[in-house]
């Protein structure tokens, strides 16, 4: 694994488990393809794709790919950092089919767009939902289908 | 007092009762709940149906279609995505129909009242509710308590037209 990572001048963060590398978004597909295809690494399973919003101050978003190699019992996390405006990254659906739903989730809740995704729709929220709720600056809608969204405390009965 | 079916009737099996009482008794003794659950509360609803709590003794057998159901037990978190479906299901139930709101979530949004952008803050915002059962989740005993409360409510129903009652109320005082 380390040989492949060195090729890209990456070294895993030692404090993290699983070992984590941060990669530029343009190298992502190259690296992931190599990690998946190389017989020495063979990360044949994508356990999870996580999206993170670091908030308007940091002004970045992250996508983390949790890889696992079944024959080698090895885990690796690959991290990309994206700008918060118009976050866009290449889809990895062609490498791991399972990425399809994970990426739809990240799109649904954070609004990260995955290029060349076969079917980038919302997966959890209804199709007519406005906004991406896991963004730190998300404001919920006032009404959804005629129902008030925010909690309204019941009024005490007026004295008769 | 003995239960209705444990009593002996002397006069050749002829009973005199009010139509209201008979209909209400029949209705409340066979409340078929609709088979559906929304979240963790549904687990307690399910255990209410098990042999230990034996929901069947109230004549309650879950029906898998709203057309055959009398009571909808909203057991769990009502999300906005689900709300439209719940409303549709409620409208598909034939009348008379009743709703038990089970658990904090469906009473008022529960643990999601503040940050639950996706949760309807009370199922009564979309359909009328007859009985609220508090708890997170309510134990099966509490749900049965709610069912008995609904029985009480049904027992008090009347098919007398309100206009007739009005007439009675407007009778000149003697
Ligand atoms: S009231 Fe509590 S137990 Fe019931 S659905 Fe809500 S969170 Fe779950």
mmCIF file of N, CA and C in Angstrom, chain A residues 109 123-126 129 133-134 138 140 144-145 147-152, chain B residues 80-81 83-85 87 108-109 113-114 116-121 125-126:
data_model
loop_
_atom_site.group_PDB
_atom_site.id
_atom_site.type_symbol
_atom_site.label_atom_id
_atom_site.label_comp_id
_atom_site.label_asym_id
_atom_site.label_seq_id
_atom_site.Cartn_x
_atom_site.Cartn_y
_atom_site.Cartn_z
ATOM 1 N N UNK A 109 -27.865 15.685 0.992
ATOM 2 C CA UNK A 109 -27.757 16.377 2.270
ATOM 3 C C UNK A 109 -26.760 17.529 2.250
ATOM 4 N N UNK A 123 -31.905 11.154 -2.480
ATOM 5 C CA UNK A 123 -32.174 9.768 -2.124
ATOM 6 C C UNK A 123 -33.035 9.668 -0.875
ATOM 7 N N UNK A 124 -32.851 10.591 0.089
ATOM 8 C CA UNK A 124 -33.613 10.499 1.339
ATOM 9 C C UNK A 124 -34.773 11.480 1.361
ATOM 10 N N UNK A 125 -34.496 12.710 0.994
ATOM 11 C CA UNK A 125 -35.533 13.735 1.080
ATOM 12 C C UNK A 125 -36.420 13.685 -0.161
ATOM 13 N N UNK A 126 -37.636 14.231 -0.045
ATOM 14 C CA UNK A 126 -38.507 14.254 -1.214
ATOM 15 C C UNK A 126 -37.898 15.093 -2.339
ATOM 16 N N UNK A 129 -37.796 18.990 -2.269
ATOM 17 C CA UNK A 129 -37.218 19.651 -1.089
ATOM 18 C C UNK A 129 -36.323 20.803 -1.529
ATOM 19 N N UNK A 133 -29.816 20.046 3.832
ATOM 20 C CA UNK A 133 -29.923 20.319 5.268
ATOM 21 C C UNK A 133 -28.668 20.106 6.095
ATOM 22 N N UNK A 134 -27.678 19.357 5.651
ATOM 23 C CA UNK A 134 -26.504 19.192 6.501
ATOM 24 C C UNK A 134 -25.460 20.284 6.268
ATOM 25 N N UNK A 138 -27.677 25.986 6.660
ATOM 26 C CA UNK A 138 -29.002 25.613 6.128
ATOM 27 C C UNK A 138 -30.111 26.292 6.922
ATOM 28 N N UNK A 140 -34.172 26.008 7.346
ATOM 29 C CA UNK A 140 -35.276 25.163 6.882
ATOM 30 C C UNK A 140 -36.387 26.023 6.295
ATOM 31 N N UNK A 144 -43.761 23.326 4.434
ATOM 32 C CA UNK A 144 -43.565 22.288 3.431
ATOM 33 C C UNK A 144 -44.915 21.638 3.171
ATOM 34 N N UNK A 145 -45.381 21.688 1.956
ATOM 35 C CA UNK A 145 -46.704 21.166 1.584
ATOM 36 C C UNK A 145 -47.794 21.681 2.523
ATOM 37 N N UNK A 147 -47.592 22.601 5.593
ATOM 38 C CA UNK A 147 -47.429 22.347 7.033
ATOM 39 C C UNK A 147 -46.275 23.198 7.549
ATOM 40 N N UNK A 148 -46.511 23.876 8.666
ATOM 41 C CA UNK A 148 -45.482 24.718 9.264
ATOM 42 C C UNK A 148 -44.339 23.837 9.749
ATOM 43 N N UNK A 149 -43.108 24.192 9.408
ATOM 44 C CA UNK A 149 -41.987 23.300 9.721
ATOM 45 C C UNK A 149 -41.503 23.484 11.156
ATOM 46 N N UNK A 150 -41.318 24.727 11.601
ATOM 47 C CA UNK A 150 -40.767 24.945 12.944
ATOM 48 C C UNK A 150 -41.817 24.598 14.004
ATOM 49 N N UNK A 151 -41.319 24.209 15.175
ATOM 50 C CA UNK A 151 -42.212 23.881 16.279
ATOM 51 C C UNK A 151 -42.895 25.145 16.776
ATOM 52 N N UNK A 152 -44.195 25.031 16.997
ATOM 53 C CA UNK A 152 -44.917 26.166 17.570
ATOM 54 C C UNK A 152 -45.462 25.726 18.914
ATOM 55 N N UNK B 80 -41.737 14.652 6.985
ATOM 56 C CA UNK B 80 -42.499 15.360 5.956
ATOM 57 C C UNK B 80 -42.703 14.478 4.732
ATOM 58 N N UNK B 81 -41.720 13.630 4.467
ATOM 59 C CA UNK B 81 -41.858 12.747 3.311
ATOM 60 C C UNK B 81 -43.010 11.769 3.540
ATOM 61 N N UNK B 83 -45.542 12.282 5.638
ATOM 62 C CA UNK B 83 -46.791 12.950 6.017
ATOM 63 C C UNK B 83 -47.835 12.857 4.910
ATOM 64 N N UNK B 84 -47.413 13.066 3.671
ATOM 65 C CA UNK B 84 -48.358 12.999 2.552
ATOM 66 C C UNK B 84 -48.976 11.613 2.457
ATOM 67 N N UNK B 85 -48.142 10.589 2.701
ATOM 68 C CA UNK B 85 -48.649 9.211 2.624
ATOM 69 C C UNK B 85 -49.620 8.925 3.762
ATOM 70 N N UNK B 87 -51.509 10.998 5.304
ATOM 71 C CA UNK B 87 -52.751 11.693 5.007
ATOM 72 C C UNK B 87 -53.570 10.888 4.001
ATOM 73 N N UNK B 108 -45.902 15.677 19.145
ATOM 74 C CA UNK B 108 -45.431 17.062 19.032
ATOM 75 C C UNK B 108 -44.062 17.187 18.375
ATOM 76 N N UNK B 109 -43.551 16.123 17.789
ATOM 77 C CA UNK B 109 -42.212 16.199 17.203
ATOM 78 C C UNK B 109 -41.167 15.516 18.063
ATOM 79 N N UNK B 113 -38.073 18.143 18.048
ATOM 80 C CA UNK B 113 -38.893 19.354 17.997
ATOM 81 C C UNK B 113 -38.088 20.577 17.605
ATOM 82 N N UNK B 114 -36.779 20.595 17.974
ATOM 83 C CA UNK B 114 -36.018 21.813 17.735
ATOM 84 C C UNK B 114 -35.225 21.765 16.429
ATOM 85 N N UNK B 116 -35.315 19.203 14.131
ATOM 86 C CA UNK B 116 -35.819 18.245 13.148
ATOM 87 C C UNK B 116 -36.422 18.949 11.945
ATOM 88 N N UNK B 117 -35.551 19.336 11.017
ATOM 89 C CA UNK B 117 -36.052 20.021 9.821
ATOM 90 C C UNK B 117 -36.987 19.132 9.020
ATOM 91 N N UNK B 118 -36.883 17.810 9.243
ATOM 92 C CA UNK B 118 -37.608 16.844 8.409
ATOM 93 C C UNK B 118 -38.837 16.287 9.115
ATOM 94 N N UNK B 119 -39.108 16.738 10.363
ATOM 95 C CA UNK B 119 -40.153 16.095 11.158
ATOM 96 C C UNK B 119 -41.354 17.029 11.315
ATOM 97 N N UNK B 120 -42.534 16.489 11.072
ATOM 98 C CA UNK B 120 -43.761 17.232 11.309
ATOM 99 C C UNK B 120 -43.951 17.330 12.822
ATOM 100 N N UNK B 121 -44.182 18.535 13.331
ATOM 101 C CA UNK B 121 -44.237 18.713 14.785
ATOM 102 C C UNK B 121 -45.618 18.352 15.308
ATOM 103 N N UNK B 125 -51.134 17.997 12.940
ATOM 104 C CA UNK B 125 -51.059 19.073 11.944
ATOM 105 C C UNK B 125 -51.589 18.590 10.594
ATOM 106 N N UNK B 126 -51.664 17.268 10.411
ATOM 107 C CA UNK B 126 -52.128 16.779 9.113
ATOM 108 C C UNK B 126 -53.429 15.981 9.185
#
